[in-house]
Amino acid sequence: MARVVVTGGAGFVGAAVLDALAERGDDVVVVDSLRPDVHRDGGTAARGRLDGRRIPVRHIDVRDRDRLVPVVRGSDAVVHLAAKVGLGVDLSDIDDYVSSNDLGTAVVLRAAADAGVRAVVQAGSMVVYGEGRYTCPRHGVVPPGPRRPGDLEAGRFEPPCPRCGDPLEPGLVDEDAPLDPRNTYAATKVAQEHLAAVWARETGGRAVSLRLHNVYGPGMPRDTPYAGVAAIFLSALARGEAPRVHEDGRQRRDFVHVADVGRAFARAVGRALEPDAATTLAPHTALNVGSGVVGTVGGLARTLAEAVGGPEPVVTGAFRLGDVRHVTASSERAATTLGWRAGIPLAEGVRDLVAEASAREG
């Protein structure tokens, strides 16, 4: 049994991580700022849920080092989930992203170093890749260029080969792909990984960054500018409205159930704390965490609409310049490194999600 501090543990992914750590028998403490753009009720529901499970929760912003250090002291591992998430609204929140995510991570890592923590598992994201992996029939694997507003306004959503202009074939991205952050959130997630790597090199500990793909499932935050696409669609359906799908709906994504994500974090903690961890993990290891199944944004909208008997999705052609066209994962390295694979198919996961939504609104 290990003592594990989970930052952001009162949130959506945090709930699943706590479940998985409990199965390991770990002693867990939650640190969470209960920020109002995530916890619209001020954290009342989250506190009640954690109190009911007898999990201590410390209402602390991770940037507050003086209050954080005493909580981390005596811990074996830190699971760092606390972050401002989502694509973002516009550049008006760029400083909040950087402060919340990068300064916050730096303070957590300094506290972990001071406390002699042996392992840090950080919530990374697939957004670090920018666009996914693409192959040109003539030029092989190529990185697509930046999205151009003129192309998007004309409905030309597929990125062309930057060398010949021919159509590209999207594929699965692995952890060796170059990092290419294309929005503020993505840039902060890249910085978090680099900070974790510095911590590992200088302390001799093990740091693992789990690059989460599109996480969905019961407990998703809804009705906020930073909600995930599944939550946005479900909120529209709950209002009796058709889900509105950006672009042409054919954007490829990997939708992974939150319970599978929780198990991945628990596996990473366990592996990083093993006495021979150095034989299986580099000082810093980045791993994709996805379902391994290619889906589309439009397909998810249709699946949700059918599950609740709601109106058909509407494909709008609208776009956000900071979005990417296709990004889907190869999670084989997580399978070989952690012994982890996703186990919940999308159809089953959507049933979980719809059941929870019905109970919430009933």
mmCIF file of C-alpha atoms in Angstrom:
data_model
loop_
_atom_site.group_PDB
_atom_site.id
_atom_site.type_symbol
_atom_site.label_atom_id
_atom_site.label_comp_id
_atom_site.label_asym_id
_atom_site.label_seq_id
_atom_site.Cartn_x
_atom_site.Cartn_y
_atom_site.Cartn_z
ATOM 1 C CA MET A 1 0.000 0.000 0.000
ATOM 2 C CA ALA A 2 1.237 3.469 -0.929
ATOM 3 C CA ARG A 3 0.303 6.960 0.209
ATOM 4 C CA VAL A 4 -0.784 8.910 -2.870
ATOM 5 C CA VAL A 5 -1.700 12.583 -3.179
ATOM 6 C CA VAL A 6 -4.129 13.210 -6.052
ATOM 7 C CA THR A 7 -4.303 16.829 -7.192
ATOM 8 C CA GLY A 8 -7.568 17.658 -8.920
ATOM 9 C CA GLY A 9 -8.986 14.518 -7.363
ATOM 10 C CA ALA A 10 -12.450 16.019 -6.907
ATOM 11 C CA GLY A 11 -12.952 16.231 -10.664
ATOM 12 C CA PHE A 12 -14.249 13.967 -13.398
ATOM 13 C CA VAL A 13 -11.103 11.933 -14.081
ATOM 14 C CA GLY A 14 -10.165 12.185 -10.416
ATOM 15 C CA ALA A 15 -13.199 10.157 -9.355
ATOM 16 C CA ALA A 16 -12.140 7.258 -11.580
ATOM 17 C CA VAL A 17 -8.525 7.492 -10.427
ATOM 18 C CA LEU A 18 -9.649 7.306 -6.788
ATOM 19 C CA ASP A 19 -11.701 4.197 -7.565
ATOM 20 C CA ALA A 20 -8.724 2.496 -9.189
ATOM 21 C CA LEU A 21 -6.296 3.465 -6.405
ATOM 22 C CA ALA A 22 -8.794 2.153 -3.836
ATOM 23 C CA GLU A 23 -8.715 -1.215 -5.588
ATOM 24 C CA ARG A 24 -4.938 -1.215 -5.068
ATOM 25 C CA GLY A 25 -5.476 -0.471 -1.381
ATOM 26 C CA ASP A 26 -3.643 2.851 -1.507
ATOM 27 C CA ASP A 27 -4.038 5.545 1.144
ATOM 28 C CA VAL A 28 -5.216 8.616 -0.767
ATOM 29 C CA VAL A 29 -5.438 12.348 -0.035
ATOM 30 C CA VAL A 30 -7.144 14.699 -2.496
ATOM 31 C CA VAL A 31 -5.956 18.248 -3.167
ATOM 32 C CA ASP A 32 -8.391 20.365 -5.178
ATOM 33 C CA SER A 33 -9.078 24.084 -5.620
ATOM 34 C CA LEU A 34 -12.736 23.330 -6.462
ATOM 35 C CA ARG A 35 -12.531 26.026 -9.110
ATOM 36 C CA PRO A 36 -15.986 27.423 -9.990
ATOM 37 C CA ASP A 37 -15.708 26.907 -13.751
ATOM 38 C CA VAL A 38 -15.571 23.160 -13.025
ATOM 39 C CA HIS A 39 -17.560 22.867 -9.799
ATOM 40 C CA ARG A 40 -20.580 25.087 -10.372
ATOM 41 C CA ASP A 41 -21.975 24.227 -6.919
ATOM 42 C CA GLY A 42 -18.802 25.359 -5.189
ATOM 43 C CA GLY A 43 -17.670 21.778 -4.776
ATOM 44 C CA THR A 44 -20.535 20.729 -2.501
ATOM 45 C CA ALA A 45 -21.303 17.546 -4.452
ATOM 46 C CA ALA A 46 -17.637 16.600 -4.777
ATOM 47 C CA ARG A 47 -16.989 17.161 -1.081
ATOM 48 C CA GLY A 48 -20.013 15.069 -0.169
ATOM 49 C CA ARG A 49 -18.883 12.244 -2.440
ATOM 50 C CA LEU A 50 -15.377 12.246 -0.972
ATOM 51 C CA ASP A 51 -16.603 12.559 2.620
ATOM 52 C CA GLY A 52 -18.874 9.577 2.029
ATOM 53 C CA ARG A 53 -15.861 7.544 0.984
ATOM 54 C CA ARG A 54 -13.791 8.867 3.889
ATOM 55 C CA ILE A 55 -11.213 10.320 1.519
ATOM 56 C CA PRO A 56 -9.554 13.437 2.963
ATOM 57 C CA VAL A 57 -9.864 16.478 0.702
ATOM 58 C CA ARG A 58 -7.715 19.562 1.128
ATOM 59 C CA HIS A 59 -9.194 22.708 -0.439
ATOM 60 C CA ILE A 60 -5.910 24.065 -1.808
ATOM 61 C CA ASP A 61 -4.859 25.672 -5.065
ATOM 62 C CA VAL A 62 -1.740 23.767 -6.163
ATOM 63 C CA ARG A 63 0.018 27.085 -6.753
ATOM 64 C CA ASP A 64 -0.076 27.715 -2.990
ATOM 65 C CA ARG A 65 3.200 26.057 -2.054
ATOM 66 C CA ASP A 66 3.049 26.878 1.650
ATOM 67 C CA ARG A 67 -0.203 24.963 2.031
ATOM 68 C CA LEU A 68 0.670 22.197 -0.438
ATOM 69 C CA VAL A 69 4.012 21.085 1.014
ATOM 70 C CA PRO A 70 2.648 19.746 4.344
ATOM 71 C CA VAL A 71 0.055 17.656 2.470
ATOM 72 C CA VAL A 72 2.624 16.099 0.136
ATOM 73 C CA ARG A 73 5.118 15.370 2.918
ATOM 74 C CA GLY A 74 5.242 11.641 3.696
ATOM 75 C CA SER A 75 3.742 10.582 0.353
ATOM 76 C CA ASP A 76 5.126 7.936 -1.977
ATOM 77 C CA ALA A 77 3.540 9.250 -5.167
ATOM 78 C CA VAL A 78 1.662 12.213 -6.594
ATOM 79 C CA VAL A 79 -0.984 11.876 -9.294
ATOM 80 C CA HIS A 80 -1.192 15.338 -10.835
ATOM 81 C CA LEU A 81 -4.558 15.928 -12.496
ATOM 82 C CA ALA A 82 -5.178 19.549 -11.482
ATOM 83 C CA ALA A 83 -5.379 21.701 -14.600
ATOM 84 C CA LYS A 84 -7.462 24.130 -16.559
ATOM 85 C CA VAL A 85 -8.742 21.936 -19.385
ATOM 86 C CA GLY A 86 -10.372 22.303 -22.788
ATOM 87 C CA LEU A 87 -9.413 24.068 -25.971
ATOM 88 C CA GLY A 88 -9.969 27.483 -24.472
ATOM 89 C CA VAL A 89 -12.196 30.343 -25.521
ATOM 90 C CA ASP A 90 -9.732 32.884 -26.941
ATOM 91 C CA LEU A 91 -6.464 34.523 -25.955
ATOM 92 C CA SER A 92 -8.187 36.255 -23.049
ATOM 93 C CA ASP A 93 -7.525 33.165 -20.906
ATOM 94 C CA ILE A 94 -3.965 32.385 -22.053
ATOM 95 C CA ASP A 95 -2.445 33.643 -18.804
ATOM 96 C CA ASP A 96 -4.871 31.603 -16.685
ATOM 97 C CA TYR A 97 -3.958 28.463 -18.636
ATOM 98 C CA VAL A 98 -0.238 29.026 -18.171
ATOM 99 C CA SER A 99 -0.564 29.898 -14.499
ATOM 100 C CA SER A 100 -2.957 27.073 -13.647
ATOM 101 C CA ASN A 101 -1.206 24.370 -15.636
ATOM 102 C CA ASP A 102 2.474 25.227 -15.826
ATOM 103 C CA LEU A 103 3.096 27.223 -12.675
ATOM 104 C CA GLY A 104 0.806 24.794 -10.866
ATOM 105 C CA THR A 105 2.821 21.829 -12.111
ATOM 106 C CA ALA A 106 6.105 23.481 -11.155
ATOM 107 C CA VAL A 107 4.884 24.052 -7.596
ATOM 108 C CA VAL A 108 3.627 20.454 -7.322
ATOM 109 C CA LEU A 109 6.948 19.099 -8.564
ATOM 110 C CA ARG A 110 8.944 21.290 -6.190
ATOM 111 C CA ALA A 111 6.797 20.069 -3.291
ATOM 112 C CA ALA A 112 7.291 16.469 -4.446
ATOM 113 C CA ALA A 113 11.059 16.977 -4.590
ATOM 114 C CA ASP A 114 11.157 18.529 -1.133
ATOM 115 C CA ALA A 115 9.082 15.640 0.246
ATOM 116 C CA GLY A 116 11.204 12.894 -1.327
ATOM 117 C CA VAL A 117 8.307 11.580 -3.425
ATOM 118 C CA ARG A 118 9.414 8.673 -5.603
ATOM 119 C CA ALA A 119 6.853 8.849 -8.414
ATOM 120 C CA VAL A 120 4.759 11.448 -10.216
ATOM 121 C CA VAL A 121 2.051 10.465 -12.690
ATOM 122 C CA GLN A 122 0.872 13.478 -14.665
ATOM 123 C CA ALA A 123 -2.287 13.844 -16.750
ATOM 124 C CA GLY A 124 -1.017 14.611 -20.221
ATOM 125 C CA SER A 125 -3.114 14.937 -23.361
ATOM 126 C CA MET A 126 -3.199 13.891 -26.979
ATOM 127 C CA VAL A 127 -3.331 17.605 -27.851
ATOM 128 C CA VAL A 128 0.474 17.699 -27.557
ATOM 129 C CA TYR A 129 0.660 16.103 -31.013
ATOM 130 C CA GLY A 130 -1.400 18.739 -32.791
ATOM 131 C CA GLU A 131 -2.540 16.895 -35.867
ATOM 132 C CA GLY A 132 -2.097 13.134 -35.776
ATOM 133 C CA ARG A 133 -0.120 10.901 -38.085
ATOM 134 C CA TYR A 134 -0.608 11.336 -41.842
ATOM 135 C CA THR A 135 0.804 9.511 -44.848
ATOM 136 C CA CYS A 136 1.115 10.838 -48.385
ATOM 137 C CA PRO A 137 1.139 8.154 -51.140
ATOM 138 C CA ARG A 138 4.109 9.896 -52.741
ATOM 139 C CA HIS A 139 6.055 11.308 -49.791
ATOM 140 C CA GLY A 140 5.378 8.919 -46.923
ATOM 141 C CA VAL A 141 4.768 10.192 -43.400
ATOM 142 C CA VAL A 142 4.464 13.977 -43.462
ATOM 143 C CA PRO A 143 3.350 16.634 -40.955
ATOM 144 C CA PRO A 144 0.443 18.709 -42.283
ATOM 145 C CA GLY A 145 0.849 22.453 -42.282
ATOM 146 C CA PRO A 146 -1.145 24.892 -40.162
ATOM 147 C CA ARG A 147 -4.860 25.076 -40.889
ATOM 148 C CA ARG A 148 -5.759 27.995 -43.133
ATOM 149 C CA PRO A 149 -8.954 29.950 -42.438
ATOM 150 C CA GLY A 150 -9.698 30.226 -46.178
ATOM 151 C CA ASP A 151 -9.670 26.456 -46.604
ATOM 152 C CA LEU A 152 -11.894 25.926 -43.573
ATOM 153 C CA GLU A 153 -14.370 28.605 -44.651
ATOM 154 C CA ALA A 154 -14.618 26.862 -48.030
ATOM 155 C CA GLY A 155 -15.302 23.506 -46.349
ATOM 156 C CA ARG A 156 -11.886 22.061 -47.220
ATOM 157 C CA PHE A 157 -11.236 20.413 -43.860
ATOM 158 C CA GLU A 158 -8.822 17.635 -44.827
ATOM 159 C CA PRO A 159 -5.173 18.721 -44.617
ATOM 160 C CA PRO A 160 -3.254 18.307 -47.889
ATOM 161 C CA CYS A 161 0.296 17.069 -48.261
ATOM 162 C CA PRO A 162 2.521 20.117 -47.628
ATOM 163 C CA ARG A 163 4.837 19.001 -50.439
ATOM 164 C CA CYS A 164 2.523 18.021 -53.296
ATOM 165 C CA GLY A 165 -0.978 19.012 -52.188
ATOM 166 C CA ASP A 166 -2.371 15.489 -52.580
ATOM 167 C CA PRO A 167 -4.857 14.080 -50.033
ATOM 168 C CA LEU A 168 -3.352 12.499 -46.912
ATOM 169 C CA GLU A 169 -4.330 9.270 -45.187
ATOM 170 C CA PRO A 170 -4.707 9.635 -41.401
ATOM 171 C CA GLY A 171 -3.308 6.904 -39.144
ATOM 172 C CA LEU A 172 -2.518 6.134 -35.522
ATOM 173 C CA VAL A 173 -0.069 8.394 -33.737
ATOM 174 C CA ASP A 174 2.489 6.870 -31.378
ATOM 175 C CA GLU A 175 4.590 8.417 -28.635
ATOM 176 C CA ASP A 176 7.577 9.018 -30.914
ATOM 177 C CA ALA A 177 5.657 11.517 -33.017
ATOM 178 C CA PRO A 178 6.941 15.100 -32.816
ATOM 179 C CA LEU A 179 5.077 17.404 -30.461
ATOM 180 C CA ASP A 180 3.215 20.185 -32.246
ATOM 181 C CA PRO A 181 0.888 22.092 -29.892
ATOM 182 C CA ARG A 182 -1.639 24.182 -31.819
ATOM 183 C CA ASN A 183 -3.534 26.004 -29.073
ATOM 184 C CA THR A 184 -2.866 27.450 -25.623
ATOM 185 C CA TYR A 185 -4.009 24.380 -23.719
ATOM 186 C CA ALA A 186 -1.810 22.136 -25.852
ATOM 187 C CA ALA A 187 1.207 24.345 -25.275
ATOM 188 C CA THR A 188 0.728 24.111 -21.503
ATOM 189 C CA LYS A 189 0.437 20.323 -21.657
ATOM 190 C CA VAL A 190 3.752 20.087 -23.507
ATOM 191 C CA ALA A 191 5.371 22.290 -20.859
ATOM 192 C CA GLN A 192 3.964 20.072 -18.092
ATOM 193 C CA GLU A 193 5.644 17.038 -19.628
ATOM 194 C CA HIS A 194 8.980 18.823 -19.914
ATOM 195 C CA LEU A 195 8.770 19.931 -16.288
ATOM 196 C CA ALA A 196 8.001 16.368 -15.202
ATOM 197 C CA ALA A 197 11.046 15.158 -17.129
ATOM 198 C CA VAL A 198 13.251 17.729 -15.398
ATOM 199 C CA TRP A 199 11.912 16.634 -12.002
ATOM 200 C CA ALA A 200 12.682 12.981 -12.777
ATOM 201 C CA ARG A 201 16.239 13.694 -13.931
ATOM 202 C CA GLU A 202 17.096 15.853 -10.942
ATOM 203 C CA THR A 203 15.482 13.708 -8.235
ATOM 204 C CA GLY A 204 16.072 10.198 -9.559
ATOM 205 C CA GLY A 205 12.326 9.536 -9.314
ATOM 206 C CA ARG A 206 10.019 8.182 -11.995
ATOM 207 C CA ALA A 207 7.637 10.468 -13.873
ATOM 208 C CA VAL A 208 4.930 9.170 -16.200
ATOM 209 C CA SER A 209 2.841 11.412 -18.461
ATOM 210 C CA LEU A 210 -0.355 9.736 -19.631
ATOM 211 C CA ARG A 211 -1.465 11.332 -22.885
ATOM 212 C CA LEU A 212 -5.205 10.988 -22.514
ATOM 213 C CA HIS A 213 -7.338 10.893 -25.623
ATOM 214 C CA ASN A 214 -11.003 11.959 -25.617
ATOM 215 C CA VAL A 215 -12.209 10.911 -22.173
ATOM 216 C CA TYR A 216 -15.942 10.464 -21.644
ATOM 217 C CA GLY A 217 -18.205 8.789 -19.119
ATOM 218 C CA PRO A 218 -20.407 9.401 -16.082
ATOM 219 C CA GLY A 219 -19.578 12.544 -14.150
ATOM 220 C CA MET A 220 -18.399 14.591 -17.134
ATOM 221 C CA PRO A 221 -18.548 18.344 -16.505
ATOM 222 C CA ARG A 222 -21.311 19.873 -18.601
ATOM 223 C CA ASP A 223 -22.499 23.316 -19.643
ATOM 224 C CA THR A 224 -19.119 25.020 -19.409
ATOM 225 C CA PRO A 225 -16.980 26.524 -22.231
ATOM 226 C CA TYR A 226 -14.344 23.904 -21.408
ATOM 227 C CA ALA A 227 -16.545 20.781 -21.552
ATOM 228 C CA GLY A 228 -15.596 17.889 -23.822
ATOM 229 C CA VAL A 229 -17.472 17.179 -27.027
ATOM 230 C CA ALA A 230 -19.482 14.271 -25.566
ATOM 231 C CA ALA A 231 -20.700 16.493 -22.727
ATOM 232 C CA ILE A 232 -21.615 19.287 -25.146
ATOM 233 C CA PHE A 233 -23.669 16.902 -27.282
ATOM 234 C CA LEU A 234 -25.376 15.384 -24.254
ATOM 235 C CA SER A 235 -26.265 18.807 -22.850
ATOM 236 C CA ALA A 236 -27.926 19.744 -26.139
ATOM 237 C CA LEU A 237 -29.909 16.507 -26.179
ATOM 238 C CA ALA A 238 -31.014 17.077 -22.584
ATOM 239 C CA ARG A 239 -32.520 20.385 -23.747
ATOM 240 C CA GLY A 240 -34.326 18.599 -26.577
ATOM 241 C CA GLU A 241 -31.977 20.126 -29.141
ATOM 242 C CA ALA A 242 -30.006 18.460 -31.909
ATOM 243 C CA PRO A 243 -26.265 18.116 -31.271
ATOM 244 C CA ARG A 244 -24.414 20.606 -33.439
ATOM 245 C CA VAL A 245 -21.356 19.045 -35.074
ATOM 246 C CA HIS A 246 -18.460 21.170 -36.279
ATOM 247 C CA GLU A 247 -16.904 20.804 -39.725
ATOM 248 C CA ASP A 248 -18.347 17.777 -41.555
ATOM 249 C CA GLY A 249 -18.393 15.437 -38.563
ATOM 250 C CA ARG A 250 -15.732 13.165 -40.012
ATOM 251 C CA GLN A 251 -12.983 14.285 -37.637
ATOM 252 C CA ARG A 252 -11.328 11.137 -36.279
ATOM 253 C CA ARG A 253 -10.991 10.768 -32.541
ATOM 254 C CA ASP A 254 -10.333 8.044 -29.971
ATOM 255 C CA PHE A 255 -13.000 8.014 -27.231
ATOM 256 C CA VAL A 256 -11.826 6.292 -24.046
ATOM 257 C CA HIS A 257 -14.024 5.583 -21.017
ATOM 258 C CA VAL A 258 -13.086 7.345 -17.800
ATOM 259 C CA ALA A 259 -13.018 4.072 -15.839
ATOM 260 C CA ASP A 260 -10.355 2.737 -18.196
ATOM 261 C CA VAL A 261 -8.405 5.969 -17.705
ATOM 262 C CA GLY A 262 -8.578 5.549 -13.925
ATOM 263 C CA ARG A 263 -7.100 2.067 -14.236
ATOM 264 C CA ALA A 264 -4.264 3.432 -16.374
ATOM 265 C CA PHE A 265 -3.288 5.896 -13.645
ATOM 266 C CA ALA A 266 -3.344 3.204 -10.975
ATOM 267 C CA ARG A 267 -1.183 0.930 -13.123
ATOM 268 C CA ALA A 268 1.279 3.756 -13.718
ATOM 269 C CA VAL A 269 1.535 4.485 -9.989
ATOM 270 C CA GLY A 270 2.129 0.837 -9.221
ATOM 271 C CA ARG A 271 4.754 0.395 -11.921
ATOM 272 C CA ALA A 272 6.607 3.598 -11.008
ATOM 273 C CA LEU A 273 6.835 2.533 -7.346
ATOM 274 C CA GLU A 274 8.152 -0.966 -8.042
ATOM 275 C CA PRO A 275 11.654 -1.548 -6.625
ATOM 276 C CA ASP A 276 12.959 -2.314 -10.111
ATOM 277 C CA ALA A 277 11.081 0.520 -11.823
ATOM 278 C CA ALA A 278 14.270 1.674 -13.525
ATOM 279 C CA THR A 279 14.336 -1.541 -15.569
ATOM 280 C CA THR A 280 10.913 -0.915 -17.109
ATOM 281 C CA LEU A 281 10.503 2.867 -17.057
ATOM 282 C CA ALA A 282 12.754 5.667 -18.245
ATOM 283 C CA PRO A 283 13.116 8.560 -15.800
ATOM 284 C CA HIS A 284 10.278 10.179 -17.755
ATOM 285 C CA THR A 285 7.904 8.055 -19.800
ATOM 286 C CA ALA A 286 5.045 9.357 -21.968
ATOM 287 C CA LEU A 287 2.275 6.927 -22.876
ATOM 288 C CA ASN A 288 -0.853 7.219 -24.989
ATOM 289 C CA VAL A 289 -4.064 6.268 -23.197
ATOM 290 C CA GLY A 290 -6.821 5.621 -25.720
ATOM 291 C CA SER A 291 -9.354 2.962 -26.569
ATOM 292 C CA GLY A 292 -7.466 1.843 -29.678
ATOM 293 C CA VAL A 293 -10.680 2.243 -31.716
ATOM 294 C CA VAL A 294 -11.039 4.963 -34.339
ATOM 295 C CA GLY A 295 -14.290 6.918 -34.092
ATOM 296 C CA THR A 296 -15.570 10.195 -35.479
ATOM 297 C CA VAL A 297 -17.101 13.251 -33.852
ATOM 298 C CA GLY A 298 -20.214 12.885 -35.979
ATOM 299 C CA GLY A 299 -20.447 9.198 -35.131
ATOM 300 C CA LEU A 300 -20.365 9.987 -31.425
ATOM 301 C CA ALA A 301 -23.150 12.543 -31.862
ATOM 302 C CA ARG A 302 -25.315 9.992 -33.688
ATOM 303 C CA THR A 303 -24.642 7.305 -31.080
ATOM 304 C CA LEU A 304 -25.657 9.644 -28.244
ATOM 305 C CA ALA A 305 -28.757 10.861 -30.089
ATOM 306 C CA GLU A 306 -29.898 7.302 -30.763
ATOM 307 C CA ALA A 307 -29.242 6.268 -27.160
ATOM 308 C CA VAL A 308 -31.556 8.968 -25.765
ATOM 309 C CA GLY A 309 -34.061 8.998 -28.616
ATOM 310 C CA GLY A 310 -33.148 12.583 -29.417
ATOM 311 C CA PRO A 311 -33.063 14.576 -32.647
ATOM 312 C CA GLU A 312 -30.577 13.802 -35.379
ATOM 313 C CA PRO A 313 -27.292 15.718 -35.180
ATOM 314 C CA VAL A 314 -26.874 18.810 -37.347
ATOM 315 C CA VAL A 315 -23.587 19.159 -39.212
ATOM 316 C CA THR A 316 -22.845 22.882 -39.217
ATOM 317 C CA GLY A 317 -19.604 23.341 -41.114
ATOM 318 C CA ALA A 318 -18.464 25.656 -38.305
ATOM 319 C CA PHE A 319 -14.854 25.357 -37.190
ATOM 320 C CA ARG A 320 -12.328 26.490 -34.610
ATOM 321 C CA LEU A 321 -8.897 27.334 -35.922
ATOM 322 C CA GLY A 322 -7.218 25.798 -32.871
ATOM 323 C CA ASP A 323 -8.869 22.411 -33.437
ATOM 324 C CA VAL A 324 -7.153 19.578 -35.265
ATOM 325 C CA ARG A 325 -8.673 17.449 -37.998
ATOM 326 C CA HIS A 326 -7.677 13.921 -37.000
ATOM 327 C CA VAL A 327 -5.842 12.499 -33.999
ATOM 328 C CA THR A 328 -6.174 8.869 -32.958
ATOM 329 C CA ALA A 329 -3.859 6.836 -30.800
ATOM 330 C CA SER A 330 -1.770 3.748 -30.737
ATOM 331 C CA SER A 331 -1.789 2.676 -27.086
ATOM 332 C CA GLU A 332 0.404 -0.375 -27.591
ATOM 333 C CA ARG A 333 3.220 1.112 -25.534
ATOM 334 C CA ALA A 334 0.909 1.410 -22.513
ATOM 335 C CA ALA A 335 0.002 -2.244 -22.990
ATOM 336 C CA THR A 336 3.619 -3.381 -22.981
ATOM 337 C CA THR A 337 4.850 -0.932 -20.318
ATOM 338 C CA LEU A 338 1.959 -0.986 -17.863
ATOM 339 C CA GLY A 339 0.041 -4.114 -18.837
ATOM 340 C CA TRP A 340 -2.961 -1.846 -19.493
ATOM 341 C CA ARG A 341 -5.557 -1.885 -22.242
ATOM 342 C CA ALA A 342 -8.911 -0.159 -22.452
ATOM 343 C CA GLY A 343 -11.744 -2.624 -21.852
ATOM 344 C CA ILE A 344 -15.005 -0.673 -22.221
ATOM 345 C CA PRO A 345 -16.383 -0.374 -25.786
ATOM 346 C CA LEU A 346 -18.065 2.854 -26.857
ATOM 347 C CA ALA A 347 -21.581 1.388 -26.995
ATOM 348 C CA GLU A 348 -21.320 0.198 -23.384
ATOM 349 C CA GLY A 349 -19.744 3.454 -22.272
ATOM 350 C CA VAL A 350 -22.516 5.502 -23.874
ATOM 351 C CA ARG A 351 -25.096 3.422 -21.996
ATOM 352 C CA ASP A 352 -23.284 4.301 -18.746
ATOM 353 C CA LEU A 353 -23.249 7.954 -19.691
ATOM 354 C CA VAL A 354 -26.912 8.097 -20.682
ATOM 355 C CA ALA A 355 -28.008 6.223 -17.569
ATOM 356 C CA GLU A 356 -26.135 8.683 -15.365
ATOM 357 C CA ALA A 357 -27.594 11.654 -17.261
ATOM 358 C CA SER A 358 -31.125 10.273 -16.915
ATOM 359 C CA ALA A 359 -30.669 9.751 -13.184
ATOM 360 C CA ARG A 360 -29.322 13.297 -12.810
ATOM 361 C CA GLU A 361 -32.285 14.836 -14.631
ATOM 362 C CA GLY A 362 -34.888 12.501 -13.095
#
